[in-house]
mmCIF file of C-alpha atoms in Angstrom:
data_model
loop_
_atom_site.group_PDB
_atom_site.id
_atom_site.type_symbol
_atom_site.label_atom_id
_atom_site.label_comp_id
_atom_site.label_asym_id
_atom_site.label_seq_id
_atom_site.Cartn_x
_atom_site.Cartn_y
_atom_site.Cartn_z
ATOM 1 C CA TYR A 237 105.392 49.449 92.773
ATOM 2 C CA THR A 238 105.940 53.367 92.577
ATOM 3 C CA PHE A 239 108.153 55.025 95.250
ATOM 4 C CA THR A 240 107.143 58.662 95.975
ATOM 5 C CA SER A 241 109.532 60.987 98.312
ATOM 6 C CA ASN A 242 108.161 63.375 100.373
ATOM 7 C CA ILE A 243 111.378 64.466 101.278
ATOM 8 C CA LYS A 244 111.965 68.503 99.395
ATOM 9 C CA SER A 245 114.943 69.124 97.817
ATOM 10 C CA PRO A 246 117.024 72.274 99.584
ATOM 11 C CA TYR A 247 115.498 74.448 97.175
ATOM 12 C CA MET A 248 111.836 73.500 97.390
ATOM 13 C CA ILE A 249 112.448 74.086 101.172
ATOM 14 C CA PHE A 250 114.187 77.456 100.666
ATOM 15 C CA SER A 251 111.383 78.433 98.171
ATOM 16 C CA SER A 252 109.102 77.828 100.835
ATOM 17 C CA TYR A 253 110.787 79.943 103.338
ATOM 18 C CA THR A 254 112.613 82.759 101.793
ATOM 19 C CA ASP A 255 111.888 85.383 104.204
ATOM 20 C CA LEU A 256 113.620 83.167 107.092
ATOM 21 C CA VAL A 257 116.538 81.518 105.118
ATOM 22 C CA TYR A 258 118.657 84.381 104.914
ATOM 23 C CA PHE A 259 118.631 84.897 108.506
ATOM 24 C CA PHE A 260 120.348 81.770 109.181
ATOM 25 C CA ILE A 261 123.136 81.362 106.673
ATOM 26 C CA SER A 262 125.444 83.202 104.565
ATOM 27 C CA ALA A 263 126.025 83.494 100.637
ATOM 28 C CA GLU A 264 129.229 81.908 101.251
ATOM 29 C CA ASP A 265 127.817 78.944 103.290
ATOM 30 C CA PHE A 266 125.736 78.448 100.472
ATOM 31 C CA ARG A 267 128.212 78.308 97.553
ATOM 32 C CA SER A 268 130.210 76.069 99.439
ATOM 33 C CA LEU A 269 127.296 73.421 100.473
ATOM 34 C CA PHE A 270 125.215 74.021 96.988
ATOM 35 C CA GLY A 271 127.100 75.920 94.502
ATOM 36 C CA PHE A 272 126.546 79.031 92.853
ATOM 37 C CA GLN A 273 123.365 78.178 90.753
ATOM 38 C CA LEU A 274 121.456 77.459 94.266
ATOM 39 C CA VAL A 275 123.001 80.832 95.429
ATOM 40 C CA GLU A 276 121.976 82.766 92.325
ATOM 41 C CA ASP A 277 118.306 80.973 93.082
ATOM 42 C CA LEU A 278 118.358 82.086 96.439
ATOM 43 C CA GLU A 279 119.227 85.562 95.817
ATOM 44 C CA ASN A 280 116.168 86.020 93.217
ATOM 45 C CA LEU A 281 114.166 84.482 96.089
ATOM 46 C CA LEU A 282 115.532 87.198 98.394
ATOM 47 C CA HIS A 283 114.746 90.136 95.975
ATOM 48 C CA SER A 284 111.190 88.577 95.329
ATOM 49 C CA GLY A 285 110.343 88.135 99.239
ATOM 50 C CA LEU A 286 111.639 91.911 99.514
ATOM 51 C CA PHE A 287 109.542 93.268 96.799
ATOM 52 C CA LYS A 288 106.458 91.157 98.112
ATOM 53 C CA ALA A 289 107.166 92.553 101.659
ATOM 54 C CA ALA A 290 107.086 96.018 100.233
ATOM 55 C CA TYR A 291 103.891 95.602 98.569
ATOM 56 C CA THR A 292 102.152 93.817 101.321
ATOM 57 C CA GLY A 293 103.463 96.252 103.991
ATOM 58 C CA ASN A 294 105.371 93.953 106.030
ATOM 59 C CA LEU A 295 108.110 96.466 107.324
ATOM 60 C CA ASN A 296 109.684 94.399 110.034
ATOM 61 C CA LEU A 297 110.170 91.525 107.146
ATOM 62 C CA PHE A 298 111.051 94.086 104.449
ATOM 63 C CA LYS A 299 113.753 95.464 107.069
ATOM 64 C CA GLY A 300 115.103 92.418 107.591
ATOM 65 C CA LEU A 301 115.556 91.180 104.235
ATOM 66 C CA ALA A 302 116.757 94.452 103.173
ATOM 67 C CA LEU A 303 119.707 94.403 105.919
ATOM 68 C CA LYS A 304 120.843 90.838 104.610
ATOM 69 C CA HIS A 305 120.727 91.626 101.316
ATOM 70 C CA ALA A 306 123.042 94.679 102.323
ATOM 71 C CA GLU A 307 124.914 92.618 104.148
ATOM 72 C CA ASN A 308 125.552 90.103 101.795
ATOM 73 C CA GLU A 309 126.575 92.817 98.899
ATOM 74 C CA GLY A 310 128.960 94.365 101.601
ATOM 75 C CA ILE A 311 126.929 97.885 101.128
ATOM 76 C CA GLY A 312 124.746 100.015 103.297
ATOM 77 C CA VAL A 313 121.066 99.586 103.121
ATOM 78 C CA THR A 314 119.875 102.590 101.459
ATOM 79 C CA GLU A 315 122.801 101.758 98.341
ATOM 80 C CA ALA A 316 121.220 98.135 98.250
ATOM 81 C CA ILE A 317 117.571 99.316 98.253
ATOM 82 C CA LYS A 318 118.612 101.728 95.495
ATOM 83 C CA LYS A 319 120.455 99.318 93.453
ATOM 84 C CA LEU A 320 117.978 96.355 93.874
ATOM 85 C CA THR A 321 115.298 96.615 90.800
ATOM 86 C CA LEU A 322 113.346 94.340 88.866
ATOM 87 C CA GLU A 323 114.316 94.263 85.062
ATOM 88 C CA ASP A 324 111.459 96.918 84.405
ATOM 89 C CA GLY A 325 113.227 99.343 86.542
ATOM 90 C CA ARG A 326 110.700 99.103 89.485
ATOM 91 C CA GLY A 327 112.071 99.152 92.633
ATOM 92 C CA SER A 328 110.879 98.823 96.547
ATOM 93 C CA LEU A 329 108.933 102.051 96.612
ATOM 94 C CA HIS A 330 107.270 101.454 93.497
ATOM 95 C CA PHE A 331 105.910 98.036 95.080
ATOM 96 C CA ALA A 332 105.154 99.851 98.255
ATOM 97 C CA ALA A 333 103.192 102.592 96.539
ATOM 98 C CA ALA A 334 101.349 99.805 94.411
ATOM 99 C CA GLY A 335 100.004 98.137 97.642
ATOM 100 C CA GLY A 336 99.123 100.999 99.576
ATOM 101 C CA SER A 337 101.913 100.230 102.080
ATOM 102 C CA LEU A 338 102.384 103.461 103.611
ATOM 103 C CA LYS A 339 104.676 102.147 106.703
ATOM 104 C CA VAL A 340 106.818 100.870 104.117
ATOM 105 C CA CYS A 341 106.916 103.739 102.188
ATOM 106 C CA LYS A 342 107.408 106.178 105.099
ATOM 107 C CA TYR A 343 110.446 104.126 105.879
ATOM 108 C CA LEU A 344 111.868 104.300 102.189
ATOM 109 C CA LEU A 345 111.522 108.250 101.929
ATOM 110 C CA GLU A 346 111.755 109.264 105.653
ATOM 111 C CA GLU A 347 114.499 107.073 107.028
ATOM 112 C CA LEU A 348 116.361 106.031 103.766
ATOM 113 C CA LYS A 349 115.653 109.247 101.903
ATOM 114 C CA LEU A 350 114.763 107.555 98.497
ATOM 115 C CA ASP A 351 113.590 109.980 95.808
ATOM 116 C CA VAL A 352 109.997 110.294 95.727
ATOM 117 C CA ASP A 353 109.891 110.627 92.047
ATOM 118 C CA SER A 354 112.232 107.552 91.248
ATOM 119 C CA LYS A 355 111.241 106.271 87.666
ATOM 120 C CA ASP A 356 111.071 102.608 86.775
ATOM 121 C CA GLY A 357 112.035 101.505 83.000
ATOM 122 C CA GLU A 358 109.054 103.224 81.166
ATOM 123 C CA GLY A 359 109.512 106.335 83.388
ATOM 124 C CA SER A 360 106.420 105.642 85.624
ATOM 125 C CA THR A 361 106.992 106.970 89.344
ATOM 126 C CA PRO A 362 105.673 105.669 92.456
ATOM 127 C CA LEU A 363 102.434 108.179 92.470
ATOM 128 C CA CYS A 364 101.270 106.422 88.953
ATOM 129 C CA GLN A 365 101.294 103.106 90.848
ATOM 130 C CA ALA A 366 99.366 104.476 93.439
ATOM 131 C CA SER A 367 96.813 106.174 91.501
ATOM 132 C CA VAL A 368 96.421 103.397 89.149
ATOM 133 C CA LYS A 369 95.653 100.923 92.131
ATOM 134 C CA GLY A 370 93.438 103.627 93.756
ATOM 135 C CA HIS A 371 95.149 104.593 97.029
ATOM 136 C CA PHE A 372 94.117 107.276 97.871
ATOM 137 C CA ASP A 373 95.845 107.793 101.247
ATOM 138 C CA MET A 374 98.885 106.889 99.595
ATOM 139 C CA VAL A 375 98.805 109.323 96.698
ATOM 140 C CA ARG A 376 98.161 111.992 99.370
ATOM 141 C CA TYR A 377 101.261 110.937 101.156
ATOM 142 C CA LEU A 378 103.410 110.928 98.280
ATOM 143 C CA LEU A 379 102.184 114.376 97.361
ATOM 144 C CA GLU A 380 103.218 115.642 100.547
ATOM 145 C CA LYS A 381 106.363 114.490 100.400
ATOM 146 C CA GLY A 382 106.967 116.275 97.313
ATOM 147 C CA ALA A 383 106.179 113.860 94.233
ATOM 148 C CA ASN A 384 105.691 115.625 91.447
ATOM 149 C CA PRO A 385 101.739 115.158 90.662
ATOM 150 C CA ASP A 386 102.082 115.751 86.753
ATOM 151 C CA ALA A 387 105.082 113.648 86.045
ATOM 152 C CA SER A 388 104.746 111.671 82.697
ATOM 153 C CA ASN A 389 106.432 108.761 81.482
ATOM 154 C CA GLU A 390 107.903 107.608 78.249
ATOM 155 C CA LEU A 391 104.641 107.816 76.577
ATOM 156 C CA ASN A 392 103.675 111.088 78.261
ATOM 157 C CA VAL A 393 101.028 109.169 80.663
ATOM 158 C CA THR A 394 100.797 111.021 84.137
ATOM 159 C CA PRO A 395 99.286 110.047 87.199
ATOM 160 C CA LEU A 396 95.810 111.687 86.072
ATOM 161 C CA HIS A 397 95.833 108.980 83.089
ATOM 162 C CA TYR A 398 96.211 106.080 85.428
ATOM 163 C CA ALA A 399 93.489 107.454 88.055
ATOM 164 C CA ALA A 400 91.084 108.109 85.214
ATOM 165 C CA MET A 401 91.517 104.505 83.867
ATOM 166 C CA SER A 402 90.733 103.048 86.865
ATOM 167 C CA GLY A 403 87.827 105.316 87.930
ATOM 168 C CA GLU A 404 89.298 106.855 90.952
ATOM 169 C CA THR A 405 87.382 109.974 91.381
ATOM 170 C CA LYS A 406 88.923 111.257 94.856
ATOM 171 C CA ILE A 407 92.406 110.697 93.269
ATOM 172 C CA ILE A 408 91.566 112.622 89.990
ATOM 173 C CA THR A 409 90.324 115.481 92.127
ATOM 174 C CA LEU A 410 93.284 115.819 94.503
ATOM 175 C CA LEU A 411 95.296 115.508 91.137
ATOM 176 C CA LEU A 412 93.288 118.528 89.448
ATOM 177 C CA SER A 413 93.589 120.621 92.786
ATOM 178 C CA ARG A 414 97.227 120.396 92.430
ATOM 179 C CA GLY A 415 97.488 122.050 89.195
ATOM 180 C CA VAL A 416 98.072 119.079 86.678
ATOM 181 C CA ARG A 417 97.525 119.371 83.252
ATOM 182 C CA ILE A 418 94.108 118.060 82.192
ATOM 183 C CA ASP A 419 94.369 117.253 78.489
ATOM 184 C CA VAL A 420 98.039 115.907 78.226
ATOM 185 C CA VAL A 421 97.907 114.029 75.023
ATOM 186 C CA THR A 422 99.045 110.444 74.723
ATOM 187 C CA SER A 423 98.932 107.903 71.821
ATOM 188 C CA LEU A 424 95.754 106.471 73.203
ATOM 189 C CA GLY A 425 94.649 109.987 74.026
ATOM 190 C CA THR A 426 93.943 112.234 77.016
ATOM 191 C CA ALA A 427 92.802 111.263 81.037
ATOM 192 C CA LEU A 428 89.144 111.853 79.360
ATOM 193 C CA GLN A 429 90.265 109.254 76.774
ATOM 194 C CA PHE A 430 91.457 106.899 79.018
ATOM 195 C CA ALA A 431 88.147 107.160 81.388
ATOM 196 C CA ALA A 432 85.963 106.897 78.138
ATOM 197 C CA SER A 433 87.869 103.903 76.798
ATOM 198 C CA HIS A 434 87.345 102.021 80.456
ATOM 199 C CA GLY A 435 83.542 102.736 80.844
ATOM 200 C CA GLN A 436 84.461 104.759 83.919
ATOM 201 C CA GLN A 437 81.382 107.043 83.821
ATOM 202 C CA ASP A 438 82.154 108.676 87.368
ATOM 203 C CA ALA A 439 85.725 109.584 86.152
ATOM 204 C CA VAL A 440 84.190 110.959 82.855
ATOM 205 C CA LYS A 441 81.828 113.308 84.712
ATOM 206 C CA VAL A 442 84.587 114.556 87.050
ATOM 207 C CA LEU A 443 86.909 115.267 84.139
ATOM 208 C CA LEU A 444 84.232 117.204 82.160
ATOM 209 C CA ASP A 445 83.104 119.042 85.145
ATOM 210 C CA HIS A 446 86.915 120.265 85.391
ATOM 211 C CA GLY A 447 87.101 121.430 81.944
ATOM 212 C CA ALA A 448 88.351 118.577 80.210
ATOM 213 C CA ASN A 449 88.166 118.895 76.049
ATOM 214 C CA PRO A 450 85.769 116.166 75.122
ATOM 215 C CA ASN A 451 86.783 116.608 71.585
ATOM 216 C CA ALA A 452 90.690 116.022 72.188
ATOM 217 C CA VAL A 453 92.231 113.637 69.781
ATOM 218 C CA ASN A 454 95.046 111.272 70.415
ATOM 219 C CA SER A 455 98.673 112.142 69.338
ATOM 220 C CA GLN A 456 98.100 110.404 65.939
ATOM 221 C CA GLY A 457 95.051 112.807 65.496
ATOM 222 C CA MET A 458 92.622 109.962 65.483
ATOM 223 C CA LEU A 459 90.641 108.728 68.463
ATOM 224 C CA ARG A 460 88.381 110.892 70.511
ATOM 225 C CA PRO A 461 86.761 109.832 73.887
ATOM 226 C CA LEU A 462 83.262 109.709 72.214
ATOM 227 C CA ILE A 463 84.319 107.170 69.833
ATOM 228 C CA SER A 464 86.101 104.944 72.476
ATOM 229 C CA ALA A 465 83.015 105.225 74.655
ATOM 230 C CA ILE A 466 80.843 103.700 71.836
ATOM 231 C CA PHE A 467 83.842 100.994 70.549
ATOM 232 C CA VAL A 468 83.086 99.551 74.458
ATOM 233 C CA LYS A 469 79.549 100.309 74.469
ATOM 234 C CA ALA A 470 80.118 102.374 77.589
ATOM 235 C CA TRP A 471 76.755 104.172 76.790
ATOM 236 C CA GLU A 472 76.791 106.429 79.805
ATOM 237 C CA CYS A 473 79.988 107.739 78.911
ATOM 238 C CA MET A 474 78.603 108.212 75.726
ATOM 239 C CA LYS A 475 75.915 110.432 77.101
ATOM 240 C CA LEU A 476 78.051 112.488 79.256
ATOM 241 C CA LEU A 477 80.320 113.200 76.194
ATOM 242 C CA LEU A 478 77.146 114.589 74.073
ATOM 243 C CA GLN A 479 75.932 116.776 76.709
#
């Protein structure tokens, strides 16, 4: 005979209802009931819930979790949001941009006055996140709010590189209309190289039509867009580069 319990532990219950638990009990209550480790785990769950709400665009949930976190820390909401980041430096604005969550972004930028060009641990801005994910409306909004269209991270990668890699031609065209540098060189090459190495033929065409250098090499002076296109068997990209 094997006994199987269907009763969930407190941690399992709270893991299932991260977005609710912080509205009903304080951190001090948890410490007295369950000890410090569970409190730390629940804080991590709160943070995860906050970032998920930012990514999915659940503004009401995001505001509620942000307020509760601020209360637990004894600081204002804006300060709490600024301080709350993952180990890689990504914060709420990065997640909102990556998810295309305009309402959350507007709240963060227009009400909390966060920096539109806030950088993560690698120096990437929210505009980079929106560009690689293909969120055109988000890219346009961030640019309207003053985002630097040509901001580069520690590897010298710009939003144009990210858009090229994902084949987002509308975003590429929008960024180019803002006067971004088209042939910024990284260890993996220019934006054209990024597009070619990912088989993004439409992006390759747009970049070439706007004057991208088809013979540009990477920062080590080796890789060229044509070589990358051949390597990944992107034959249509190869044809465009040979024209």
